[in-house]
Amino acid sequence: PGVDIIAVVKANAYGHGVAGVAPALEAAGVARFAVVSVREALALREIGIRRPILVMSHAFSGDAEAVIEHDLTLTVHRAEMVDALSAEAQRQGKGVTVHIKGDTGLHRFGLAPDAAVELAEYARATGGLEVEGIWTHMANADEADDSFSARQYETFEAVRKRLPWVAYAHAANSATAIRRPELRYNGVRAGLALHGVLPPNTESR
Ligand SMILES: *Cc1c(COP(=O)(O)O)cnc(C)c1O
């Protein structure tokens, strides 16, 4: 209870066909969607998805116009992107919601703790942006031994403590959502589990 389902529908809904899967998930009541690229997010808007859509990987300054026009939630990694969004938000006369990704050990996108805090505070101080969320991703979520998640949890908690004004946190994929309740936070980014696959090493839970 109280935990959002963030439906991950990247890679054409894991090959099932996003045009069929995403509207069904929206009708079923998922709170949000997540995809890898801006292009995938725009495709969701094109088929009529209205809920918030998080872009999880890198975006470029040139994406700012479409991101704001279509109310996408962007993960920002650099001050340059913050500046581009702010300028475009002013031009369009509307705000933009962003999330910050902290790297807690996966080393695929994401900012080290100090850089994550610094960028979040920079974005907060920049007009037109709302820093709604902070997130991370577990490196060993689906492996038999996911004990490294405990270390990542500690790192993530330390970052969260430094950003108490950021309202929304998320860290878990399907496997972590099942195995580690303490990592469910405000939402779980479930892909496999929504597409009918029980992730590895979760059966006994
Ligand atoms: C793909 C992905 C997910 C979803 O993972 P599943 O194992 O399919 O639940 C969650 N977060 C990120 C960052 C991803 O890239």
Short mmCIF file of C-alpha atoms and ligand atoms in Angstrom, two decimals:
data_model
loop_
_atom_site.label_atom_id
_atom_site.label_comp_id
_atom_site.label_asym_id
_atom_site.label_seq_id
_atom_site.Cartn_x
_atom_site.Cartn_y
_atom_site.Cartn_z
CA PRO A 1 0.00 0.00 0.00
CA GLY A 2 1.19 3.50 -0.78
CA VAL A 3 3.81 2.34 -3.27
CA ASP A 4 3.36 3.39 -6.90
CA ILE A 5 3.82 1.01 -9.79
CA ILE A 6 6.12 2.70 -12.27
CA ALA A 7 5.56 0.57 -15.35
CA VAL A 8 8.77 0.08 -17.32
CA VAL A 9 7.78 -0.35 -20.96
CA LYS A 10 11.17 0.21 -22.62
CA ALA A 11 12.21 -1.74 -25.72
CA ASN A 12 8.68 -1.80 -27.14
CA ALA A 13 7.30 -3.15 -23.85
CA TYR A 14 9.95 -5.87 -23.73
CA GLY A 15 9.03 -6.87 -27.26
CA HIS A 16 5.32 -7.36 -26.56
CA GLY A 17 4.23 -4.17 -28.36
CA VAL A 18 3.90 -0.94 -26.44
CA ALA A 19 0.72 0.11 -28.26
CA GLY A 20 -1.12 -2.82 -26.72
CA VAL A 21 0.60 -3.02 -23.35
CA ALA A 22 0.83 0.62 -22.23
CA PRO A 23 -2.88 1.56 -22.57
CA ALA A 24 -3.83 -1.66 -20.76
CA LEU A 25 -1.47 -0.78 -17.90
CA GLU A 26 -2.80 2.77 -17.74
CA ALA A 27 -6.37 1.48 -17.63
CA ALA A 28 -5.33 -0.93 -14.87
CA GLY A 29 -4.21 2.04 -12.80
CA VAL A 30 -0.41 2.17 -12.87
CA ALA A 31 0.76 5.51 -11.51
CA ARG A 32 3.57 6.22 -13.93
CA PHE A 33 5.58 4.89 -16.83
CA ALA A 34 9.32 4.69 -17.42
CA VAL A 35 11.30 4.25 -20.62
CA VAL A 36 14.94 4.64 -21.60
CA SER A 37 14.81 7.39 -24.22
CA VAL A 38 12.95 10.59 -25.02
CA ARG A 39 11.90 9.01 -28.31
CA GLU A 40 10.20 6.12 -26.48
CA ALA A 41 8.45 8.58 -24.16
CA LEU A 42 7.12 10.63 -27.07
CA ALA A 43 5.81 7.43 -28.67
CA LEU A 44 3.81 6.77 -25.49
CA ARG A 45 2.27 10.24 -25.66
CA GLU A 46 1.45 9.63 -29.32
CA ILE A 47 -0.65 6.59 -28.45
CA GLY A 48 -2.48 8.63 -25.84
CA ILE A 49 -0.76 7.81 -22.53
CA ARG A 50 -1.55 10.60 -20.05
CA ARG A 51 0.23 9.54 -16.86
CA PRO A 52 3.72 10.83 -15.97
CA ILE A 53 6.49 9.28 -18.08
CA LEU A 54 10.04 9.13 -16.73
CA VAL A 55 12.97 9.10 -19.16
CA MET A 56 15.68 7.07 -17.43
CA SER A 57 18.76 7.59 -19.58
CA HIS A 58 20.54 10.57 -21.05
CA ALA A 59 18.82 13.41 -22.91
CA PHE A 60 20.24 16.34 -24.80
CA SER A 61 19.63 20.08 -24.73
CA GLY A 62 17.89 19.78 -28.10
CA ASP A 63 15.27 17.53 -26.46
CA ALA A 64 14.11 20.29 -24.08
CA GLU A 65 11.35 21.62 -26.35
CA ALA A 66 9.65 18.23 -26.84
CA VAL A 67 10.19 17.22 -23.20
CA ILE A 68 8.33 20.27 -21.91
CA GLU A 69 5.69 20.35 -24.63
CA HIS A 70 4.74 16.73 -23.87
CA ASP A 71 5.15 16.92 -20.07
CA LEU A 72 7.85 14.27 -19.84
CA THR A 73 9.76 13.76 -16.61
CA LEU A 74 13.44 13.92 -17.38
CA THR A 75 16.34 12.42 -15.49
CA VAL A 76 18.96 15.18 -15.55
CA HIS A 77 22.66 14.43 -15.31
CA ARG A 78 24.26 17.77 -16.09
CA ALA A 79 23.91 21.47 -15.30
CA GLU A 80 23.85 22.13 -19.04
CA MET A 81 20.59 20.17 -19.33
CA VAL A 82 19.13 22.05 -16.37
CA ASP A 83 19.94 25.34 -18.09
CA ALA A 84 18.42 24.21 -21.39
CA LEU A 85 15.22 23.08 -19.64
CA SER A 86 14.97 26.32 -17.70
CA ALA A 87 15.30 28.45 -20.82
CA GLU A 88 12.74 26.37 -22.69
CA ALA A 89 10.34 26.35 -19.71
CA GLN A 90 10.45 30.12 -19.72
CA ARG A 91 9.86 30.21 -23.49
CA GLN A 92 6.83 27.89 -23.26
CA GLY A 93 5.58 29.48 -20.06
CA LYS A 94 5.27 26.19 -18.18
CA GLY A 95 7.25 24.17 -15.68
CA VAL A 96 9.13 20.91 -16.08
CA THR A 97 9.54 18.07 -13.62
CA VAL A 98 12.93 16.38 -13.25
CA HIS A 99 14.47 13.49 -11.35
CA ILE A 100 18.10 13.03 -10.35
CA LYS A 101 19.77 9.63 -10.60
CA GLY A 102 22.31 8.78 -7.94
CA ASP A 103 24.93 6.19 -8.75
CA THR A 104 25.20 3.87 -5.77
CA GLY A 105 27.33 1.16 -7.39
CA LEU A 106 25.93 0.14 -10.78
CA HIS A 107 28.04 2.68 -12.70
CA ARG A 108 25.58 3.05 -15.58
CA PHE A 109 24.43 6.67 -15.77
CA GLY A 110 23.89 8.36 -12.44
CA LEU A 111 25.89 10.76 -10.34
CA ALA A 112 28.18 10.11 -7.39
CA PRO A 113 26.61 11.30 -4.11
CA ASP A 114 28.22 14.75 -3.96
CA ALA A 115 27.48 15.45 -7.62
CA ALA A 116 23.88 14.25 -7.24
CA VAL A 117 23.27 16.58 -4.30
CA GLU A 118 24.99 19.46 -6.07
CA LEU A 119 22.95 19.05 -9.27
CA ALA A 120 19.69 18.68 -7.34
CA GLU A 121 20.37 21.91 -5.48
CA TYR A 122 21.39 23.67 -8.67
CA ALA A 123 18.19 22.56 -10.41
CA ARG A 124 16.11 23.60 -7.42
CA ALA A 125 17.57 27.09 -7.58
CA THR A 126 16.97 27.36 -11.33
CA GLY A 127 13.65 28.76 -12.55
CA GLY A 128 11.07 26.54 -14.17
CA LEU A 129 12.24 23.20 -12.79
CA GLU A 130 10.70 21.09 -10.07
CA VAL A 131 13.05 18.45 -8.66
CA GLU A 132 10.42 15.87 -7.83
CA GLY A 133 12.46 12.71 -7.54
CA ILE A 134 15.71 10.99 -6.70
CA TRP A 135 16.45 7.48 -7.82
CA THR A 136 19.05 4.75 -8.21
CA HIS A 137 19.35 1.23 -9.58
CA MET A 138 20.61 -1.95 -7.94
CA ALA A 139 23.57 -3.65 -9.61
CA ASN A 140 22.86 -7.22 -8.44
CA ALA A 141 19.09 -7.14 -8.20
CA ASP A 142 18.46 -10.35 -10.15
CA GLU A 143 21.48 -12.35 -8.95
CA ALA A 144 21.42 -15.14 -6.38
CA ASP A 145 23.56 -12.97 -4.12
CA ASP A 146 22.10 -9.47 -4.09
CA SER A 147 23.84 -8.51 -0.85
CA PHE A 148 25.54 -5.55 -2.56
CA SER A 149 22.05 -3.98 -2.56
CA ALA A 150 22.45 -3.43 1.18
CA ARG A 151 25.54 -1.28 0.55
CA GLN A 152 23.73 0.60 -2.22
CA TYR A 153 20.79 1.14 0.12
CA GLU A 154 23.11 2.82 2.64
CA THR A 155 24.62 5.08 -0.01
CA PHE A 156 21.17 6.01 -1.31
CA GLU A 157 19.92 6.74 2.20
CA ALA A 158 22.89 9.05 2.79
CA VAL A 159 22.06 10.99 -0.39
CA ARG A 160 18.37 11.17 0.52
CA LYS A 161 19.20 12.59 3.93
CA ARG A 162 21.03 15.44 2.21
CA LEU A 163 18.00 16.12 -0.01
CA PRO A 164 15.08 16.02 2.43
CA TRP A 165 13.08 18.39 0.23
CA VAL A 166 12.93 15.89 -2.67
CA ALA A 167 9.55 14.23 -2.30
CA TYR A 168 9.75 11.08 -4.40
CA ALA A 169 12.30 8.26 -4.28
CA HIS A 170 12.55 5.05 -6.28
CA ALA A 171 15.18 2.33 -6.48
CA ALA A 172 13.70 -1.11 -7.15
CA ASN A 173 13.25 -3.09 -10.34
CA SER A 174 10.97 -6.15 -10.22
CA ALA A 175 13.44 -8.40 -8.41
CA THR A 176 14.34 -5.83 -5.79
CA ALA A 177 10.69 -4.89 -5.27
CA ILE A 178 9.98 -8.52 -4.43
CA ARG A 179 13.13 -9.26 -2.41
CA ARG A 180 13.78 -6.03 -0.52
CA PRO A 181 10.73 -4.22 0.85
CA GLU A 182 12.94 -1.49 2.34
CA LEU A 183 13.85 -0.45 -1.21
CA ARG A 184 10.29 0.07 -2.44
CA TYR A 185 10.20 3.73 -1.39
CA ASN A 186 7.48 5.75 -3.20
CA GLY A 187 7.44 3.64 -6.34
CA VAL A 188 8.87 0.46 -7.86
CA ARG A 189 10.09 0.37 -11.46
CA ALA A 190 8.62 -2.93 -12.54
CA GLY A 191 9.26 -4.26 -16.03
CA LEU A 192 9.63 -8.04 -16.07
CA ALA A 193 7.00 -8.61 -13.40
CA LEU A 194 4.39 -6.67 -15.37
CA HIS A 195 5.21 -8.55 -18.56
CA GLY A 196 4.58 -11.95 -17.03
CA VAL A 197 8.09 -12.93 -15.99
CA LEU A 198 9.02 -13.90 -12.45
CA PRO A 199 12.55 -12.49 -12.10
CA PRO A 200 15.35 -14.92 -11.26
CA ASN A 201 15.97 -15.73 -7.58
CA THR A 202 12.62 -14.43 -6.35
CA GLU A 203 10.63 -17.66 -6.27
CA SER A 204 10.99 -18.41 -2.57
CA ARG A 205 9.97 -14.93 -1.47
C1 LIG B 1 14.79 -2.07 -17.20
C2 LIG B 1 14.86 -1.28 -15.96
C3 LIG B 1 13.98 -1.53 -14.89
C4 LIG B 1 12.98 -2.67 -14.88
O1 LIG B 1 13.67 -3.88 -14.59
P1 LIG B 1 12.88 -5.28 -14.51
O2 LIG B 1 13.93 -6.23 -14.04
O3 LIG B 1 12.42 -5.58 -15.89
O4 LIG B 1 11.76 -5.09 -13.55
C5 LIG B 1 14.04 -0.69 -13.78
N1 LIG B 1 14.93 0.32 -13.73
C6 LIG B 1 15.81 0.58 -14.74
C7 LIG B 1 16.75 1.71 -14.61
C8 LIG B 1 15.80 -0.22 -15.88
O5 LIG B 1 16.65 0.06 -16.87
#
